[in-house]
Short mmCIF file of C-alpha atoms in Angstrom, two decimals:
data_model
loop_
_atom_site.label_atom_id
_atom_site.label_comp_id
_atom_site.label_asym_id
_atom_site.label_seq_id
_atom_site.Cartn_x
_atom_site.Cartn_y
_atom_site.Cartn_z
CA MET N 1 -6.22 30.34 -22.75
CA SER N 2 -2.89 28.51 -22.86
CA THR N 3 -1.54 25.14 -20.91
CA VAL N 4 -1.53 25.55 -17.44
CA ASN N 5 2.15 23.95 -16.79
CA GLY N 6 2.69 22.58 -13.47
CA GLY N 7 0.99 23.72 -10.20
CA ILE N 8 1.08 19.71 -8.68
CA SER N 9 -1.40 18.86 -11.45
CA PHE N 10 -5.06 19.15 -12.97
CA TRP N 11 -6.27 17.25 -10.02
CA TYR N 12 -5.33 19.53 -7.44
CA ALA N 13 -6.47 22.63 -9.68
CA GLN N 14 -9.86 20.55 -9.76
CA GLU N 15 -10.13 20.36 -6.12
CA GLY N 16 -7.89 22.01 -4.03
CA ALA N 17 -5.37 21.82 -1.61
CA SER N 18 -7.32 21.21 2.09
CA ALA N 19 -6.58 23.57 4.63
CA PRO N 20 -2.38 22.48 5.69
CA ARG N 21 -1.38 20.20 8.98
CA GLU N 22 0.55 21.21 11.36
CA PRO N 23 4.24 20.49 11.28
CA LEU N 24 5.48 17.93 13.64
CA PRO N 25 5.69 20.13 16.92
CA GLY N 26 8.81 18.21 18.58
CA ASP N 27 10.09 15.18 20.10
CA THR N 28 7.40 12.71 20.25
CA SER N 29 6.33 8.67 20.23
CA ALA N 30 4.18 6.53 18.56
CA ASP N 31 3.82 2.86 18.36
CA VAL N 32 3.84 2.85 14.52
CA CYS N 33 5.49 5.86 12.25
CA VAL N 34 4.29 6.08 9.13
CA VAL N 35 6.43 7.92 6.65
CA GLY N 36 4.57 9.08 3.47
CA GLY N 37 1.15 10.71 3.30
CA GLY N 38 0.20 9.26 0.25
CA TYR N 39 -2.07 6.00 -0.86
CA THR N 40 0.74 3.73 0.71
CA GLY N 41 0.94 5.51 3.66
CA LEU N 42 -2.39 6.67 4.40
CA TRP N 43 -3.93 3.28 3.79
CA THR N 44 -1.07 1.86 5.74
CA ALA N 45 -2.43 4.35 9.00
CA TYR N 46 -6.44 3.40 7.79
CA TYR N 47 -6.22 -0.46 8.09
CA LEU N 48 -3.68 -0.63 11.39
CA LYS N 49 -6.18 1.42 13.06
CA LYS N 50 -9.24 -0.05 12.25
CA ALA N 51 -7.26 -3.75 12.97
CA VAL N 52 -6.02 -2.11 16.53
CA PRO N 53 -7.76 0.72 17.46
CA PHE N 54 -5.67 1.53 20.98
CA LEU N 55 -2.13 1.92 18.27
CA ASN N 56 -1.02 5.30 18.47
CA ILE N 57 -0.22 5.93 14.94
CA THR N 58 1.06 8.77 13.31
CA VAL N 59 2.05 10.23 9.44
CA LEU N 60 5.23 12.44 8.39
CA GLU N 61 4.55 13.79 5.30
CA ALA N 62 7.23 16.45 3.86
CA LYS N 63 4.68 18.34 1.59
CA PHE N 64 1.03 17.63 2.18
CA CYS N 65 -1.12 14.04 1.69
CA GLY N 66 -1.24 13.39 -1.48
CA TYR N 67 1.51 15.70 -3.11
CA GLY N 68 3.11 12.84 -5.07
CA ALA N 69 2.29 10.10 -7.71
CA SER N 70 -1.08 10.01 -5.01
CA GLY N 71 -1.92 13.54 -6.02
CA ARG N 72 -1.23 13.20 -9.83
CA ASN N 73 -1.75 9.81 -11.20
CA GLY N 74 -3.91 8.83 -14.25
CA GLY N 75 -7.18 8.20 -11.85
CA TRP N 76 -6.43 4.08 -12.87
CA LEU N 77 -7.63 2.00 -9.89
CA TYR N 78 -6.92 -1.68 -11.96
CA ASN N 79 -5.00 -4.86 -11.46
CA GLY N 80 -1.79 -4.64 -12.19
CA ILE N 81 1.50 -5.27 -10.39
CA ALA N 82 4.71 -5.60 -10.94
CA GLY N 83 6.99 -7.99 -10.86
CA ARG N 84 4.27 -10.73 -11.30
CA ASP N 85 6.15 -12.83 -14.20
CA ARG N 86 9.33 -12.74 -12.24
CA TYR N 87 8.03 -13.78 -8.97
CA ALA N 88 6.44 -16.73 -11.15
CA LYS N 89 10.15 -17.75 -11.70
CA LEU N 90 10.99 -17.52 -8.26
CA HIS N 91 8.34 -18.85 -6.39
CA GLY N 92 6.05 -20.84 -8.90
CA HIS N 93 3.46 -20.50 -10.83
CA GLU N 94 0.62 -20.19 -8.31
CA ALA N 95 2.28 -18.48 -5.92
CA ALA N 96 1.89 -15.51 -8.78
CA VAL N 97 -1.74 -16.44 -9.01
CA ARG N 98 -1.86 -15.41 -5.65
CA LEU N 99 -0.58 -12.66 -6.02
CA GLN N 100 -3.10 -11.95 -9.13
CA GLN N 101 -6.08 -12.83 -7.38
CA ALA N 102 -5.31 -10.83 -4.41
CA MET N 103 -4.91 -7.35 -6.95
CA ASN N 104 -8.42 -8.47 -8.53
CA ALA N 105 -9.90 -8.48 -5.37
CA THR N 106 -8.16 -5.47 -4.37
CA VAL N 107 -9.83 -2.84 -7.24
CA THR N 108 -13.53 -4.20 -5.12
CA GLU N 109 -11.99 -3.67 -1.63
CA VAL N 110 -10.77 -0.29 -2.84
CA VAL N 111 -14.40 0.64 -4.10
CA ASP N 112 -16.00 -0.96 -1.17
CA VAL N 113 -14.06 1.15 1.24
CA CYS N 114 -14.63 4.52 -0.51
CA GLU N 115 -18.47 3.64 -0.48
CA ARG N 116 -18.17 2.50 3.37
CA GLU N 117 -16.28 5.92 4.41
CA GLY N 118 -18.14 8.33 1.70
CA ILE N 119 -15.31 9.30 -0.02
CA ASP N 120 -17.00 10.57 -3.35
CA ALA N 121 -13.84 9.98 -5.75
CA ASP N 122 -15.72 10.14 -9.29
CA VAL N 123 -14.99 6.27 -9.01
CA HIS N 124 -16.48 4.13 -11.97
CA ARG N 125 -16.19 0.86 -12.62
CA GLY N 126 -15.65 0.33 -16.65
CA GLY N 127 -12.72 -1.97 -16.69
CA VAL N 128 -9.89 -1.39 -18.63
CA LEU N 129 -9.27 -1.68 -22.04
CA GLU N 130 -6.21 -1.99 -23.68
CA VAL N 131 -6.11 -1.64 -27.35
CA ALA N 132 -2.75 -2.77 -30.35
CA LEU N 133 -2.41 0.03 -33.17
CA SER N 134 0.00 -1.77 -35.00
CA PRO N 135 1.21 -5.82 -36.18
CA ALA N 136 3.44 -5.21 -33.90
CA GLN N 137 1.72 -4.48 -31.05
CA LEU N 138 -1.30 -7.00 -31.78
CA THR N 139 1.34 -10.37 -31.29
CA ARG N 140 1.82 -8.32 -27.69
CA LEU N 141 -1.79 -8.10 -27.07
CA LYS N 142 -2.37 -11.46 -27.88
CA GLU N 143 0.71 -12.78 -25.99
CA PHE N 144 -0.40 -10.46 -22.96
CA HIS N 145 -3.96 -11.65 -23.08
CA ALA N 146 -2.58 -15.06 -22.91
CA ALA N 147 -0.53 -14.87 -20.18
CA GLU N 148 -3.51 -13.16 -17.94
CA LEU N 149 -5.84 -15.87 -18.76
CA ALA N 150 -3.15 -18.46 -17.34
CA PHE N 151 -2.81 -16.02 -14.44
CA GLY N 152 -6.88 -17.20 -14.05
CA GLU N 153 -8.61 -13.90 -15.15
CA THR N 154 -10.94 -15.82 -16.78
CA ASP N 155 -13.27 -12.66 -17.06
CA ARG N 156 -10.94 -10.92 -19.67
CA VAL N 157 -12.19 -10.64 -23.50
CA LEU N 158 -9.82 -10.52 -26.77
CA TYR N 159 -11.28 -8.16 -29.20
CA GLY N 160 -10.88 -7.66 -32.83
CA ALA N 161 -10.90 -4.22 -34.54
CA ARG N 162 -14.93 -3.90 -34.69
CA ASP N 163 -15.37 -4.90 -31.38
CA THR N 164 -12.14 -2.72 -30.10
CA ALA N 165 -14.13 0.62 -31.94
CA ALA N 166 -17.82 -0.83 -30.11
CA ARG N 167 -16.34 -0.03 -27.23
CA VAL N 168 -13.86 2.97 -27.90
CA ARG N 169 -12.73 4.59 -31.16
CA VAL N 170 -9.14 4.25 -31.79
CA THR N 171 -8.08 5.40 -35.32
CA GLY N 172 -6.23 2.39 -36.01
CA ALA N 173 -6.85 0.11 -33.29
CA VAL N 174 -6.51 -3.32 -34.19
CA GLY N 175 -7.49 -5.19 -31.42
CA SER N 176 -7.58 -4.76 -27.84
CA SER N 177 -8.02 -6.60 -24.37
CA TRP N 178 -10.69 -5.93 -21.39
CA THR N 179 -10.60 -6.73 -18.29
CA PRO N 180 -14.02 -6.01 -15.38
CA HIS N 181 -10.84 -5.62 -12.99
CA GLY N 182 -10.90 -1.86 -13.43
CA ALA N 183 -12.28 1.50 -12.46
CA ARG N 184 -11.24 5.29 -13.50
CA LEU N 185 -10.91 7.73 -10.50
CA HIS N 186 -10.86 10.68 -8.90
CA PRO N 187 -6.59 10.82 -7.65
CA VAL N 188 -7.03 13.88 -5.30
CA LYS N 189 -10.30 13.37 -4.06
CA LEU N 190 -9.50 9.81 -2.83
CA VAL N 191 -6.23 10.79 -1.50
CA LYS N 192 -8.18 13.58 0.02
CA GLY N 193 -11.12 11.20 1.55
CA LEU N 194 -8.85 8.79 2.57
CA ALA N 195 -6.87 11.18 4.54
CA ALA N 196 -9.66 12.52 7.04
CA ALA N 197 -11.00 8.98 7.24
CA VAL N 198 -7.89 8.30 8.52
CA GLU N 199 -7.80 11.37 11.05
CA ALA N 200 -11.13 10.52 11.75
CA LEU N 201 -9.72 7.55 13.19
CA GLY N 202 -7.79 9.19 15.28
CA VAL N 203 -4.46 9.14 13.50
CA THR N 204 -2.29 12.17 13.50
CA ILE N 205 -0.93 13.68 10.31
CA HIS N 206 1.52 16.05 10.40
CA GLU N 207 2.73 17.83 6.67
CA SER N 208 5.45 20.26 6.09
CA THR N 209 7.59 17.55 8.11
CA PRO N 210 9.99 15.93 5.60
CA VAL N 211 12.53 12.98 7.22
CA THR N 212 15.73 12.88 6.81
CA GLU N 213 16.78 9.80 8.12
CA ILE N 214 14.84 6.64 9.00
CA ARG N 215 16.93 4.15 11.23
CA PRO N 216 15.68 1.75 13.64
CA LYS N 217 12.88 2.96 15.99
CA HIS N 218 13.62 6.87 14.64
CA ALA N 219 12.42 8.74 11.68
CA VAL N 220 14.37 11.97 11.89
CA THR N 221 13.04 15.86 10.75
CA PRO N 222 14.29 19.23 11.40
CA TYR N 223 11.63 19.40 13.68
CA GLY N 224 12.27 16.63 15.84
CA THR N 225 12.25 12.90 15.72
CA VAL N 226 9.72 10.51 16.32
CA ARG N 227 10.37 7.55 17.99
CA ALA N 228 8.09 4.34 17.59
CA PRO N 229 8.94 0.40 17.72
CA TYR N 230 7.70 0.13 13.80
CA VAL N 231 9.05 2.54 11.29
CA LEU N 232 7.12 2.53 8.25
CA ARG N 233 9.17 4.23 5.17
CA CYS N 234 5.79 4.80 2.19
CA THR N 235 7.91 7.13 -0.30
CA GLU N 236 7.43 5.60 -3.12
CA GLY N 237 9.01 7.36 -5.82
CA PHE N 238 10.56 10.27 -3.22
CA THR N 239 13.02 7.34 -1.96
CA ALA N 240 15.84 8.59 -3.18
CA SER N 241 15.43 11.75 -1.13
CA LEU N 242 16.25 9.55 2.26
CA ALA N 243 19.47 9.35 3.41
CA GLY N 244 21.32 6.05 2.58
CA GLN N 245 18.08 5.20 -0.44
CA ARG N 246 19.65 7.04 -3.27
CA ARG N 247 20.37 3.63 -5.09
CA SER N 248 17.38 1.51 -3.65
CA TRP N 249 14.31 3.15 -5.95
CA LEU N 250 14.86 5.43 -9.26
CA PRO N 251 11.90 8.03 -9.41
CA MET N 252 10.87 7.30 -12.85
CA ASN N 253 9.36 10.30 -14.47
CA SER N 254 5.76 10.41 -15.72
CA SER N 255 3.72 13.33 -17.81
CA MET N 256 -0.37 13.95 -18.19
CA ILE N 257 -2.31 16.43 -20.17
CA ALA N 258 -5.87 17.14 -19.38
CA THR N 259 -7.81 18.72 -22.93
CA GLU N 260 -10.70 20.78 -22.09
CA PRO N 261 -14.35 19.34 -21.58
CA LEU N 262 -15.11 17.51 -25.45
CA THR N 263 -19.12 18.08 -26.39
CA ASP N 264 -21.65 15.95 -26.46
CA ALA N 265 -20.90 16.00 -30.03
CA GLN N 266 -17.26 15.44 -29.95
CA TRP N 267 -18.26 12.30 -27.45
CA GLU N 268 -20.23 10.54 -29.72
CA SER N 269 -17.41 10.39 -32.24
CA LEU N 270 -15.25 8.87 -30.11
CA GLY N 271 -18.11 6.13 -27.97
CA TRP N 272 -15.93 5.77 -24.66
CA GLU N 273 -19.82 5.23 -22.87
CA GLY N 274 -18.26 2.92 -20.99
CA ARG N 275 -15.65 4.70 -20.00
CA GLU N 276 -12.70 2.30 -19.71
CA THR N 277 -9.49 3.12 -18.63
CA LEU N 278 -7.52 3.24 -22.09
CA GLY N 279 -4.38 2.11 -22.65
CA ASP N 280 -2.42 0.77 -25.64
CA MET N 281 0.83 -2.02 -26.34
CA ALA N 282 3.20 0.75 -27.27
CA HIS N 283 6.84 0.08 -25.84
CA ALA N 284 6.60 3.40 -24.16
CA TYR N 285 2.75 3.23 -23.71
CA MET N 286 0.13 5.67 -23.21
CA TYR N 287 -2.44 5.66 -20.30
CA ALA N 288 -6.11 7.94 -20.66
CA GLN N 289 -9.36 8.72 -18.81
CA ARG N 290 -12.43 9.89 -19.65
CA THR N 291 -13.09 12.01 -16.71
CA ALA N 292 -16.37 12.69 -14.82
CA ASP N 293 -16.49 16.45 -15.93
CA GLY N 294 -16.11 15.36 -19.83
CA ARG N 295 -12.52 15.13 -20.50
CA ILE N 296 -9.36 13.05 -21.52
CA ALA N 297 -6.27 12.79 -18.98
CA LEU N 298 -4.07 11.75 -21.00
CA GLY N 299 0.18 10.20 -19.85
CA GLY N 300 2.80 8.65 -20.62
CA ARG N 301 6.89 8.69 -20.18
CA GLY N 302 8.02 12.16 -21.50
CA VAL N 303 11.83 12.86 -19.98
CA PRO N 304 12.21 9.25 -18.24
CA TYR N 305 14.69 10.87 -15.69
CA ARG N 306 16.56 13.24 -13.96
CA PHE N 307 20.28 12.87 -13.45
CA GLY N 308 21.58 12.14 -9.94
CA SER N 309 17.69 10.70 -8.87
CA LYS N 310 16.04 14.37 -8.67
CA THR N 311 12.23 15.17 -8.78
CA ASP N 312 10.10 17.21 -10.22
CA ASN N 313 9.60 21.02 -9.28
CA ASP N 314 5.79 20.64 -8.49
CA GLY N 315 5.05 19.19 -11.97
CA ARG N 316 6.05 21.80 -14.43
CA THR N 317 7.16 19.90 -17.27
CA GLN N 318 8.79 20.07 -20.28
CA PRO N 319 7.02 21.97 -23.59
CA ARG N 320 8.15 19.07 -25.60
CA THR N 321 6.58 16.40 -23.56
CA VAL N 322 3.29 18.42 -23.54
CA GLU N 323 2.96 18.16 -27.78
CA ASP N 324 4.52 14.65 -27.36
CA LEU N 325 1.89 13.98 -25.28
CA ARG N 326 -0.79 15.97 -27.57
CA GLU N 327 0.54 13.50 -30.22
CA ILE N 328 -0.71 10.58 -28.93
CA LEU N 329 -4.00 11.91 -28.48
CA VAL N 330 -4.55 13.39 -31.85
CA ARG N 331 -3.42 9.86 -33.41
CA PHE N 332 -5.48 8.08 -30.73
CA PHE N 333 -8.26 10.75 -32.15
CA PRO N 334 -7.31 12.58 -35.20
CA GLN N 335 -11.29 14.42 -34.96
CA LEU N 336 -9.66 15.97 -31.86
CA ALA N 337 -7.20 18.13 -33.69
CA GLY N 338 -8.70 21.54 -32.84
CA VAL N 339 -8.91 20.76 -28.54
CA ARG N 340 -7.19 23.12 -26.05
CA VAL N 341 -4.98 21.37 -23.37
CA ASP N 342 -6.22 22.84 -20.25
CA HIS N 343 -3.20 21.28 -17.90
CA ALA N 344 0.37 19.32 -18.00
CA TRP N 345 1.95 18.31 -15.54
CA SER N 346 4.47 15.26 -14.44
CA GLY N 347 5.37 13.23 -11.47
CA VAL N 348 7.42 10.64 -9.94
CA LEU N 349 6.97 6.43 -10.12
CA GLY N 350 9.02 3.92 -7.70
CA VAL N 351 10.82 1.40 -10.32
CA PRO N 352 13.32 -0.92 -8.15
CA ARG N 353 16.05 -2.85 -10.42
CA ASP N 354 14.32 -5.67 -11.31
CA TRP N 355 10.85 -4.00 -11.78
CA CYS N 356 9.05 -6.23 -8.76
CA ALA N 357 7.13 -3.95 -6.07
CA THR N 358 7.30 -4.93 -2.88
CA VAL N 359 6.23 -5.06 0.68
CA THR N 360 8.65 -5.54 3.83
CA LEU N 361 8.78 -5.91 7.06
CA ASP N 362 12.44 -6.57 9.21
CA ARG N 363 11.45 -8.47 12.29
CA THR N 364 15.10 -7.03 14.04
CA THR N 365 14.59 -3.70 12.98
CA GLY N 366 11.15 -2.93 13.65
CA LEU N 367 11.20 -1.28 9.95
CA GLY N 368 9.19 -1.81 7.04
CA TRP N 369 8.59 -0.40 3.56
CA ALA N 370 6.25 -0.48 0.26
CA GLY N 371 7.03 0.06 -2.91
CA GLY N 372 7.97 -0.36 -6.45
CA TYR N 373 4.66 0.11 -8.14
CA VAL N 374 6.33 0.69 -11.36
CA GLY N 375 2.67 3.31 -12.15
CA SER N 376 0.92 0.59 -10.68
CA GLY N 377 0.50 2.02 -7.63
CA VAL N 378 -3.67 3.21 -7.14
CA ALA N 379 -4.28 -0.60 -6.78
CA THR N 380 -1.37 -1.99 -5.46
CA ALA N 381 -0.32 0.85 -2.27
CA ASN N 382 -4.28 -0.46 -0.90
CA LEU N 383 -2.79 -4.57 -1.21
CA ALA N 384 0.60 -3.07 0.31
CA ALA N 385 -0.94 -1.72 3.40
CA ARG N 386 -3.12 -4.26 3.81
CA THR N 387 -0.10 -6.46 3.78
CA LEU N 388 2.07 -3.95 6.11
CA ARG N 389 -0.63 -4.29 8.85
CA ASP N 390 -0.94 -7.71 8.78
CA LEU N 391 2.81 -8.53 9.32
CA ILE N 392 2.33 -5.72 12.20
CA LYS N 393 0.05 -7.93 13.45
CA GLU N 394 1.93 -11.10 13.67
CA ASP N 395 5.07 -9.62 14.67
CA SER N 396 3.12 -8.28 17.51
CA GLY N 397 1.87 -11.32 18.53
CA GLN N 398 -1.72 -10.04 17.54
CA SER N 399 -2.36 -12.28 15.05
CA GLY N 400 -0.62 -15.43 13.03
CA PRO N 401 0.01 -15.62 9.14
CA THR N 402 -2.75 -14.07 6.89
CA ASP N 403 -2.63 -14.99 3.03
CA LEU N 404 -1.48 -11.60 2.76
CA THR N 405 1.94 -12.21 4.86
CA ALA N 406 2.42 -15.18 2.45
CA LEU N 407 2.15 -14.03 -1.06
CA PRO N 408 5.49 -13.88 -3.11
CA TRP N 409 6.33 -9.95 -3.22
CA VAL N 410 7.03 -10.01 0.60
CA ASP N 411 10.35 -10.23 1.64
CA HIS N 412 11.19 -9.70 -2.03
CA LYS N 413 14.94 -8.42 -1.82
CA VAL N 414 16.23 -5.88 -4.78
CA ARG N 415 19.82 -5.29 -5.53
CA LYS N 416 20.36 -1.25 -5.69
CA TRP N 417 20.43 0.80 -9.21
CA GLU N 418 23.94 1.61 -11.23
CA PRO N 419 25.47 4.59 -9.40
CA GLU N 420 25.77 7.44 -11.98
CA PRO N 421 26.32 8.46 -14.73
CA LEU N 422 25.30 4.42 -15.36
CA ARG N 423 22.13 4.74 -14.30
CA TRP N 424 20.91 8.45 -16.07
CA LEU N 425 22.75 6.99 -19.35
CA GLY N 426 21.28 3.31 -18.70
CA VAL N 427 17.97 5.48 -18.52
CA GLN N 428 17.81 7.67 -21.14
CA THR N 429 19.06 4.76 -23.80
CA MET N 430 16.30 2.02 -22.59
CA TYR N 431 13.86 5.06 -23.39
CA ALA N 432 15.08 5.88 -26.36
CA ALA N 433 15.47 2.18 -27.86
CA PHE N 434 11.87 2.06 -27.10
CA ARG N 435 10.55 5.13 -28.80
CA GLY N 436 12.52 4.11 -31.70
CA ALA N 437 10.79 0.11 -31.37
CA ASP N 438 7.54 2.14 -31.43
CA ARG N 439 7.90 4.17 -34.24
CA ARG N 440 9.54 1.05 -36.79
CA GLU N 441 6.45 -0.86 -35.35
CA ALA N 442 3.99 1.37 -36.59
CA ARG N 443 5.82 2.19 -39.56
CA GLY N 444 6.60 -1.48 -40.25
CA ARG N 445 3.70 -4.67 -41.05
CA SER N 446 6.11 -7.31 -38.87
CA ALA N 447 4.12 -9.40 -36.28
CA ARG N 448 7.49 -9.50 -34.82
CA THR N 449 8.10 -7.71 -31.88
CA ASP N 450 11.08 -5.12 -32.83
CA ARG N 451 14.72 -6.76 -32.00
CA VAL N 452 15.86 -3.32 -30.04
CA ALA N 453 13.18 -3.17 -27.93
CA VAL N 454 13.58 -7.07 -26.93
CA LEU N 455 17.25 -6.56 -26.28
CA ALA N 456 16.13 -3.28 -24.59
CA ASN N 457 13.62 -4.94 -22.31
CA ARG N 458 16.26 -7.85 -21.49
CA VAL N 459 19.18 -5.86 -20.87
CA SER N 460 16.88 -3.41 -18.42
CA GLY N 461 15.55 -6.37 -16.35
CA ARG N 462 12.02 -4.61 -16.84
#
């Protein structure tokens, strides 16, 4: 059998799409208009409607709920958040600790809501295991582990080679860091269950309704305009398609493969009984999970960026990227060299110029937005949604400031990306540098991070 390429994602091929919802029938009004039917938009509608049941909330989605990264990601529900170290420099260490604690709690929040709402998203809370496969990676791993402890994650554990193999037998792994603040899930089962829960609360969702322009109190579509005191942009990696947003967040590509189901003997050879999500300390890093039906779903960057901030065509990815991801799979687990890759796909994630996730409500215009998760959006979208809820409640006089509205990522300002062709050249050069650094580190014996990668990180602001 040949590999299925595209078709949105393996998760949709397995689960199937929901029955299509009606597009916007014409001009209308709402109390809150949410633009984007992914995790951020749906969680925001969910929490707002739960908090203030009388609100008239409309969600507008260009394709269908979960078409973007929410239906294509690696299923990592974990406590990472983009920009924490920068927020520590800008607002102080304790402010960043509070942000990290909020992310730790967010993992539990998502799991709890799935249980309360009856969303069966194949959630398994096995934590996150990040491995090192070279002396330089081990140095970074130990630095990373120490930094996490410094931000209050005292339940994180550092393993040597033997204890790492006792969890997952990654060939060549010389150490790892494990946190309990993580879970594996099925992305599409989560987004479909969340959309159903939102509709059950009385929120209106219009699909096949692309928003072409957002301005104060207006969300403009080809089918009509929604007028609302609050218009929230929850479009993440697809933000560049909106008028005036071409350089706001860069749509970074990430690609994935899913293997055929492994046999019991193959799983026994790998270990992985804890079903941890699995990552590494490479500069062009990988991420993987053991799926509920016994496959390995594994991802990495592939072609990082398309000229002019263009997005993909229904998840189709280049054959070379599929081969690169398969090489990672076999490098980690050589005994799987003959395993078939059933599906390959790609998607985009939102990257701000300073690599910092943000959540904002402009009280002078009623415009709000959240995103720039840089690939950590499965959990971060939930925290962003609860923060948008609190910001709107405060602005409308229904509550005062909360612990969430005081977090350092709120109202953070980010400068725009460079115009083309500088944007394209910069991203291509950066990832070429990272891949070259990974190759040199894998061949070498130095415990120091490759100098080219250090320079690339400094120039890019990563």
